PDB file of C-alpha atoms and ligand atoms in Angstrom:
ATOM      1  CA  MET A   1      72.579 105.945 -52.631  1.00 44.00           C
ATOM      2  CA  ALA A   2      70.296 107.665 -50.107  1.00 46.00           C
ATOM      3  CA  ALA A   3      67.643 104.966 -50.225  1.00 51.00           C
ATOM      4  CA  PRO A   4      69.800 102.029 -48.981  1.00 54.00           C
ATOM      5  CA  ARG A   5      71.234 104.176 -46.198  1.00 63.00           C
ATOM      6  CA  SER A   6      67.771 105.207 -44.926  1.00 66.00           C
ATOM      7  CA  LEU A   7      66.653 101.604 -45.235  1.00 59.00           C
ATOM      8  CA  GLY A   8      69.624 100.654 -43.087  1.00 64.00           C
ATOM      9  CA  ARG A   9      68.649 103.266 -40.511  1.00 70.00           C
ATOM     10  CA  LEU A  10      65.091 101.930 -40.525  1.00 60.00           C
ATOM     11  CA  VAL A  11      66.264  98.364 -39.943  1.00 59.00           C
ATOM     12  CA  THR A  12      68.573  99.538 -37.129  1.00 62.00           C
ATOM     13  CA  ALA A  13      65.711 101.447 -35.497  1.00 62.00           C
ATOM     14  CA  ALA A  14      63.437  98.423 -35.775  1.00 59.00           C
ATOM     15  CA  LEU A  15      66.080  96.200 -34.220  1.00 54.00           C
ATOM     16  CA  LEU A  16      66.634  98.664 -31.390  1.00 56.00           C
ATOM     17  CA  ALA A  17      62.881  98.844 -30.735  1.00 57.00           C
ATOM     18  CA  LEU A  18      62.720  95.067 -30.680  1.00 52.00           C
ATOM     19  CA  LEU A  19      65.641  94.875 -28.261  1.00 50.00           C
ATOM     20  CA  ALA A  20      64.004  97.477 -26.023  1.00 55.00           C
ATOM     21  CA  ALA A  21      60.767  95.448 -26.010  1.00 52.00           C
ATOM     22  CA  CYS A  22      62.721  92.329 -25.159  1.00 48.00           C
ATOM     23  CA  ALA A  23      64.463  94.145 -22.318  1.00 53.00           C
ATOM     24  CA  ARG A  24      61.105  95.194 -20.863  1.00 51.00           C
ATOM     25  CA  GLU A  25      59.541  91.725 -21.092  1.00 53.00           C
ATOM     26  CA  PRO A  26      62.067  88.968 -20.683  1.00 50.00           C
ATOM     27  CA  PRO A  27      60.674  85.792 -22.198  1.00 52.00           C
ATOM     28  CA  ARG A  28      59.280  83.572 -19.502  1.00 51.00           C
ATOM     29  CA  PRO A  29      60.156  79.893 -19.643  1.00 48.00           C
ATOM     30  CA  PRO A  30      57.091  77.792 -20.472  1.00 48.00           C
ATOM     31  CA  PRO A  31      55.559  76.076 -17.442  1.00 51.00           C
ATOM     32  CA  PRO A  32      56.512  72.454 -16.995  1.00 51.00           C
ATOM     33  CA  VAL A  33      54.175  70.112 -18.817  1.00 53.00           C
ATOM     34  CA  SER A  34      52.779  67.238 -16.796  1.00 65.00           C
ATOM     35  CA  GLY A  35      51.619  63.829 -17.875  1.00 86.00           C
ATOM     36  CA  CYS A  36      48.026  64.843 -17.180  1.00 91.00           C
ATOM     37  CA  PHE A  37      48.263  67.963 -19.321  1.00 90.00           C
ATOM     38  CA  ASP A  38      49.865  65.939 -22.100  1.00 89.00           C
ATOM     39  CA  ALA A  39      47.076  63.386 -21.873  1.00 89.00           C
ATOM     40  CA  LEU A  40      44.436  66.082 -22.414  1.00 91.00           C
ATOM     41  CA  ARG A  41      46.348  67.460 -25.381  1.00 89.00           C
ATOM     42  CA  ALA A  42      46.791  63.978 -26.799  1.00 88.00           C
ATOM     43  CA  ALA A  43      43.022  63.487 -26.534  1.00 85.00           C
ATOM     44  CA  GLY A  44      42.705  66.361 -29.011  1.00 85.00           C
ATOM     45  CA  LEU A  45      41.469  68.936 -26.523  1.00 88.00           C
ATOM     46  CA  ARG A  46      42.247  72.583 -26.840  1.00 84.00           C
ATOM     47  CA  VAL A  47      43.475  73.071 -23.354  1.00 92.00           C
ATOM     48  CA  GLU A  48      45.486  75.873 -21.825  1.00 93.00           C
ATOM     49  CA  ARG A  49      46.737  76.886 -18.432  1.00 93.00           C
ATOM     50  CA  TRP A  50      45.200  79.602 -16.290  1.00 94.00           C
ATOM     51  CA  GLU A  51      46.632  81.729 -13.510  1.00 94.00           C
ATOM     52  CA  ALA A  52      45.741  79.816 -10.363  1.00 91.00           C
ATOM     53  CA  PRO A  53      47.242  80.202  -6.888  1.00 87.00           C
ATOM     54  CA  GLY A  54      50.353  78.050  -6.731  1.00 85.00           C
ATOM     55  CA  THR A  55      50.582  77.937  -2.946  1.00 87.00           C
ATOM     56  CA  GLY A  56      48.335  78.002   0.116  1.00 89.00           C
ATOM     57  CA  ALA A  57      44.978  76.409   0.901  1.00 89.00           C
ATOM     58  CA  CYS A  58      43.567  77.382  -2.500  1.00 92.00           C
ATOM     59  CA  ARG A  59      46.441  76.277  -4.668  1.00 94.00           C
ATOM     60  CA  VAL A  60      45.596  74.369  -7.820  1.00 95.00           C
ATOM     61  CA  ASP A  61      47.922  71.661  -9.024  1.00 91.00           C
ATOM     62  CA  GLU A  62      48.058  71.671 -12.817  1.00 94.00           C
ATOM     63  CA  PRO A  63      45.442  74.300 -13.595  1.00 96.00           C
ATOM     64  CA  VAL A  64      43.741  73.830 -16.966  1.00 96.00           C
ATOM     65  CA  ARG A  65      41.144  75.847 -18.860  1.00 96.00           C
ATOM     66  CA  LEU A  66      38.784  73.933 -21.097  1.00 96.00           C
ATOM     67  CA  ALA A  67      36.525  75.725 -23.573  1.00 92.00           C
ATOM     68  CA  ARG A  68      35.265  72.461 -24.929  1.00 93.00           C
ATOM     69  CA  SER A  69      35.374  68.863 -23.834  1.00 92.00           C
ATOM     70  CA  GLY A  70      33.311  66.817 -26.280  1.00 91.00           C
ATOM     71  CA  LEU A  71      30.608  69.328 -25.320  1.00 96.00           C
ATOM     72  CA  ALA A  72      30.744  73.099 -25.232  1.00 95.00           C
ATOM     73  CA  LEU A  73      31.737  74.749 -21.966  1.00 95.00           C
ATOM     74  CA  ASP A  74      30.501  78.312 -21.748  1.00 87.00           C
ATOM     75  CA  PRO A  75      32.095  79.966 -19.880  1.00 93.00           C
ATOM     76  CA  PRO A  76      35.265  77.882 -20.211  1.00 96.00           C
ATOM     77  CA  LEU A  77      35.918  75.683 -17.228  1.00 97.00           C
ATOM     78  CA  GLU A  78      38.916  76.662 -15.138  1.00 97.00           C
ATOM     79  CA  THR A  79      39.797  73.634 -13.098  1.00 97.00           C
ATOM     80  CA  SER A  80      42.563  71.218 -12.178  1.00 97.00           C
ATOM     81  CA  CYS A  81      43.877  68.678 -14.631  1.00 96.00           C
ATOM     82  CA  SER A  82      42.736  65.821 -12.363  1.00 95.00           C
ATOM     83  CA  LEU A  83      39.132  67.038 -12.352  1.00 97.00           C
ATOM     84  CA  ALA A  84      39.190  67.638 -16.108  1.00 97.00           C
ATOM     85  CA  ARG A  85      40.451  64.137 -16.701  1.00 95.00           C
ATOM     86  CA  ALA A  86      37.794  62.604 -14.440  1.00 96.00           C
ATOM     87  CA  TRP A  87      35.107  64.548 -16.289  1.00 96.00           C
ATOM     88  CA  LEU A  88      36.437  63.419 -19.670  1.00 95.00           C
ATOM     89  CA  ARG A  89      36.268  59.791 -18.586  1.00 94.00           C
ATOM     90  CA  PHE A  90      32.688  60.348 -17.445  1.00 97.00           C
ATOM     91  CA  GLU A  91      31.398  62.371 -20.383  1.00 97.00           C
ATOM     92  CA  PRO A  92      30.877  59.493 -22.856  1.00 97.00           C
ATOM     93  CA  GLU A  93      28.433  58.019 -20.334  1.00 98.00           C
ATOM     94  CA  VAL A  94      26.577  61.339 -20.104  1.00 98.00           C
ATOM     95  CA  ARG A  95      26.240  61.393 -23.889  1.00 98.00           C
ATOM     96  CA  ALA A  96      25.018  57.802 -23.973  1.00 98.00           C
ATOM     97  CA  ILE A  97      22.430  58.497 -21.252  1.00 98.00           C
ATOM     98  CA  ALA A  98      21.271  61.569 -23.201  1.00 98.00           C
ATOM     99  CA  ARG A  99      20.845  59.525 -26.389  1.00 98.00           C
ATOM    100  CA  ARG A 100      18.825  56.963 -24.464  1.00 98.00           C
ATOM    101  CA  GLU A 101      16.629  59.340 -22.462  1.00 98.00           C
ATOM    102  CA  LEU A 102      16.427  62.420 -24.668  1.00 98.00           C
ATOM    103  CA  GLY A 103      17.026  60.965 -28.108  1.00 97.00           C
ATOM    104  CA  ALA A 104      20.083  63.156 -28.756  1.00 97.00           C
ATOM    105  CA  GLU A 105      23.319  64.271 -27.193  1.00 98.00           C
ATOM    106  CA  PRO A 106      23.457  67.629 -25.441  1.00 98.00           C
ATOM    107  CA  ARG A 107      25.340  70.496 -27.041  1.00 97.00           C
ATOM    108  CA  GLY A 108      26.898  71.950 -23.937  1.00 98.00           C
ATOM    109  CA  ILE A 109      27.485  71.745 -20.229  1.00 98.00           C
ATOM    110  CA  VAL A 110      25.956  74.315 -17.894  1.00 98.00           C
ATOM    111  CA  HIS A 111      28.259  74.621 -14.911  1.00 98.00           C
ATOM    112  CA  MET A 112      28.735  76.803 -11.860  1.00 97.00           C
ATOM    113  CA  GLY A 113      32.491  76.492 -11.785  1.00 97.00           C
ATOM    114  CA  SER A 114      35.158  74.360 -10.233  1.00 97.00           C
ATOM    115  CA  HIS A 115      37.587  76.609  -8.384  1.00 96.00           C
ATOM    116  CA  ALA A 116      36.368  78.714  -5.483  1.00 94.00           C
ATOM    117  CA  CYS A 117      38.585  79.664  -2.584  1.00 89.00           C
ATOM    118  CA  ARG A 118      36.138  78.916   0.226  1.00 78.00           C
ATOM    119  CA  ARG A 119      35.061  76.613   3.017  1.00 71.00           C
ATOM    120  CA  MET A 120      32.702  73.704   2.519  1.00 66.00           C
ATOM    121  CA  THR A 121      29.032  74.596   2.043  1.00 65.00           C
ATOM    122  CA  GLY A 122      27.146  73.604   5.190  1.00 65.00           C
ATOM    123  CA  ASN A 123      30.383  72.752   7.007  1.00 66.00           C
ATOM    124  CA  ALA A 124      32.467  75.887   7.473  1.00 60.00           C
ATOM    125  CA  GLY A 125      35.106  73.984   9.409  1.00 62.00           C
ATOM    126  CA  ARG A 126      36.460  72.149   6.398  1.00 71.00           C
ATOM    127  CA  ALA A 127      37.982  73.526   3.226  1.00 74.00           C
ATOM    128  CA  SER A 128      35.827  72.755   0.215  1.00 88.00           C
ATOM    129  CA  LEU A 129      37.280  70.610  -2.553  1.00 94.00           C
ATOM    130  CA  HIS A 130      36.463  73.638  -4.706  1.00 96.00           C
ATOM    131  CA  ALA A 131      39.353  75.410  -2.995  1.00 94.00           C
ATOM    132  CA  ARG A 132      41.731  73.102  -4.869  1.00 95.00           C
ATOM    133  CA  ALA A 133      39.606  72.905  -8.052  1.00 97.00           C
ATOM    134  CA  LEU A 134      38.985  69.223  -7.347  1.00 97.00           C
ATOM    135  CA  ALA A 135      35.202  69.623  -7.576  1.00 97.00           C
ATOM    136  CA  LEU A 136      32.685  70.626 -10.221  1.00 98.00           C
ATOM    137  CA  ASP A 137      29.230  72.131  -9.762  1.00 98.00           C
ATOM    138  CA  LEU A 138      27.108  70.904 -12.638  1.00 98.00           C
ATOM    139  CA  ALA A 139      23.899  72.876 -13.135  1.00 98.00           C
ATOM    140  CA  GLY A 140      22.663  71.042 -16.232  1.00 98.00           C
ATOM    141  CA  PHE A 141      23.033  70.745 -19.979  1.00 98.00           C
ATOM    142  CA  GLU A 142      22.183  72.712 -23.072  1.00 98.00           C
ATOM    143  CA  LEU A 143      20.427  70.773 -25.805  1.00 97.00           C
ATOM    144  CA  ALA A 144      20.862  71.101 -29.552  1.00 95.00           C
ATOM    145  CA  ASP A 145      17.740  73.285 -29.844  1.00 95.00           C
ATOM    146  CA  GLY A 146      19.157  75.740 -27.289  1.00 96.00           C
ATOM    147  CA  THR A 147      16.838  74.730 -24.447  1.00 96.00           C
ATOM    148  CA  ARG A 148      18.313  73.618 -21.142  1.00 98.00           C
ATOM    149  CA  VAL A 149      17.857  70.694 -18.841  1.00 98.00           C
ATOM    150  CA  THR A 150      18.705  71.953 -15.378  1.00 98.00           C
ATOM    151  CA  VAL A 151      18.898  70.389 -11.950  1.00 98.00           C
ATOM    152  CA  LEU A 152      16.854  73.275 -10.538  1.00 98.00           C
ATOM    153  CA  GLU A 153      13.959  72.830 -12.976  1.00 98.00           C
ATOM    154  CA  HIS A 154      14.030  69.178 -13.952  1.00 98.00           C
ATOM    155  CA  TRP A 155      15.532  67.059 -11.158  1.00 98.00           C
ATOM    156  CA  HIS A 156      12.067  66.089  -9.897  1.00 98.00           C
ATOM    157  CA  ASP A 157      10.565  65.899 -13.393  1.00 98.00           C
ATOM    158  CA  ARG A 158       8.893  62.533 -14.058  1.00 98.00           C
ATOM    159  CA  GLY A 159       9.593  62.820 -17.790  1.00 98.00           C
ATOM    160  CA  PRO A 160      12.756  62.194 -19.806  1.00 98.00           C
ATOM    161  CA  ARG A 161      14.576  65.305 -18.571  1.00 98.00           C
ATOM    162  CA  GLY A 162      14.291  64.248 -14.959  1.00 98.00           C
ATOM    163  CA  ARG A 163      15.220  60.659 -15.799  1.00 98.00           C
ATOM    164  CA  PHE A 164      18.244  61.924 -17.697  1.00 98.00           C
ATOM    165  CA  LEU A 165      19.537  64.047 -14.795  1.00 98.00           C
ATOM    166  CA  ARG A 166      19.003  61.343 -12.197  1.00 98.00           C
ATOM    167  CA  ALA A 167      20.740  58.764 -14.399  1.00 98.00           C
ATOM    168  CA  VAL A 168      23.647  61.177 -14.893  1.00 98.00           C
ATOM    169  CA  ALA A 169      23.992  61.535 -11.104  1.00 98.00           C
ATOM    170  CA  LYS A 170      23.903  57.758 -10.661  1.00 98.00           C
ATOM    171  CA  ALA A 171      26.569  57.252 -13.333  1.00 98.00           C
ATOM    172  CA  ALA A 172      28.698  60.050 -11.836  1.00 98.00           C
ATOM    173  CA  CYS A 173      29.076  57.954  -8.679  1.00 98.00           C
ATOM    174  CA  ARG A 174      31.257  55.546 -10.663  1.00 97.00           C
ATOM    175  CA  HIS A 175      33.683  58.350 -11.533  1.00 97.00           C
ATOM    176  CA  PHE A 176      33.571  60.728  -8.575  1.00 98.00           C
ATOM    177  CA  PRO A 177      33.793  59.599  -4.939  1.00 97.00           C
ATOM    178  CA  MET A 178      31.460  62.402  -3.851  1.00 97.00           C
ATOM    179  CA  VAL A 179      28.202  63.149  -5.678  1.00 98.00           C
ATOM    180  CA  LEU A 180      25.790  65.545  -3.994  1.00 97.00           C
ATOM    181  CA  THR A 181      22.365  66.270  -5.470  1.00 98.00           C
ATOM    182  CA  PRO A 182      19.068  67.937  -4.494  1.00 98.00           C
ATOM    183  CA  ARG A 183      18.577  64.836  -2.317  1.00 98.00           C
ATOM    184  CA  SER A 184      21.584  65.891  -0.191  1.00 97.00           C
ATOM    185  CA  ASP A 185      20.457  69.248   1.193  1.00 96.00           C
ATOM    186  CA  ARG A 186      19.040  72.620   0.213  1.00 96.00           C
ATOM    187  CA  PHE A 187      22.480  73.866  -0.887  1.00 96.00           C
ATOM    188  CA  HIS A 188      22.374  71.444  -3.806  1.00 97.00           C
ATOM    189  CA  ARG A 189      18.857  72.040  -5.105  1.00 98.00           C
ATOM    190  CA  ASP A 190      20.201  73.632  -8.292  1.00 98.00           C
ATOM    191  CA  HIS A 191      23.313  71.591  -9.094  1.00 98.00           C
ATOM    192  CA  LEU A 192      25.160  68.317  -8.779  1.00 98.00           C
ATOM    193  CA  HIS A 193      28.391  68.593  -6.835  1.00 97.00           C
ATOM    194  CA  LEU A 194      31.001  66.130  -8.114  1.00 98.00           C
ATOM    195  CA  ASP A 195      34.361  65.878  -6.403  1.00 97.00           C
ATOM    196  CA  LEU A 196      37.431  63.709  -6.214  1.00 97.00           C
ATOM    197  CA  GLY A 197      37.297  62.814  -2.543  1.00 91.00           C
ATOM    198  CA  PRO A 198      38.766  61.910  -0.064  1.00 93.00           C
ATOM    199  CA  PHE A 199      35.229  61.423   1.313  1.00 93.00           C
ATOM    200  CA  ALA A 200      32.792  59.114  -0.448  1.00 96.00           C
ATOM    201  CA  ARG A 201      29.058  59.694  -0.743  1.00 97.00           C
ATOM    202  CA  CYS A 202      26.600  58.978  -3.550  1.00 98.00           C
ATOM    203  CA  ASP A 203      23.321  60.853  -3.208  1.00 98.00           C
ATOM    204  CA  ALA A 204      21.995  59.852  -6.623  1.00 97.00           C
TER     205      ALA A 204
HETATM  206 ZN1   ZN B 301      30.256  72.066  -5.222  1.00 97.74          ZN
END
């Protein structure tokens, strides 16, 4: 008869421990799910939220973290849902341009981030679109063989890698109101800056 009683004590102790844990960490309600977030999920993406400022000049509406679009993102891209969705509309064109110019699709995206709580590069008076994670700094792409095509090294290249990058910038202008490139200024010699406006400029 001793065994069932000690089992009972064990179960009681386990329940008490569980209750204590629950008391320490009340379950948080899940964040509200937006149409944009749902759309990314429905597209089959493994997407999650990240802790972004919810108020102030650097707040991010609908923060999402993407570890993979159709291409690998390493490190994962922490951005806004709007930017992620714009990129996902654009990406099939990037892959098509890569097939045409390089003979194969890239494996991954080399990026310099989306969210940065700062003023605009070269214009300290205005908040950068990066402050709201409505911009992406694209440094280049990783190819299947592990080599990279980068804006810094290949933008001026007369061969396929240069043609690929310049065509990507040109195509980006159909998806992003603002596309800055090494043609823009010295701040953009190593990346393409793509953002969602409100200002429009295509430096492809
Ligand atoms: Zn930028």
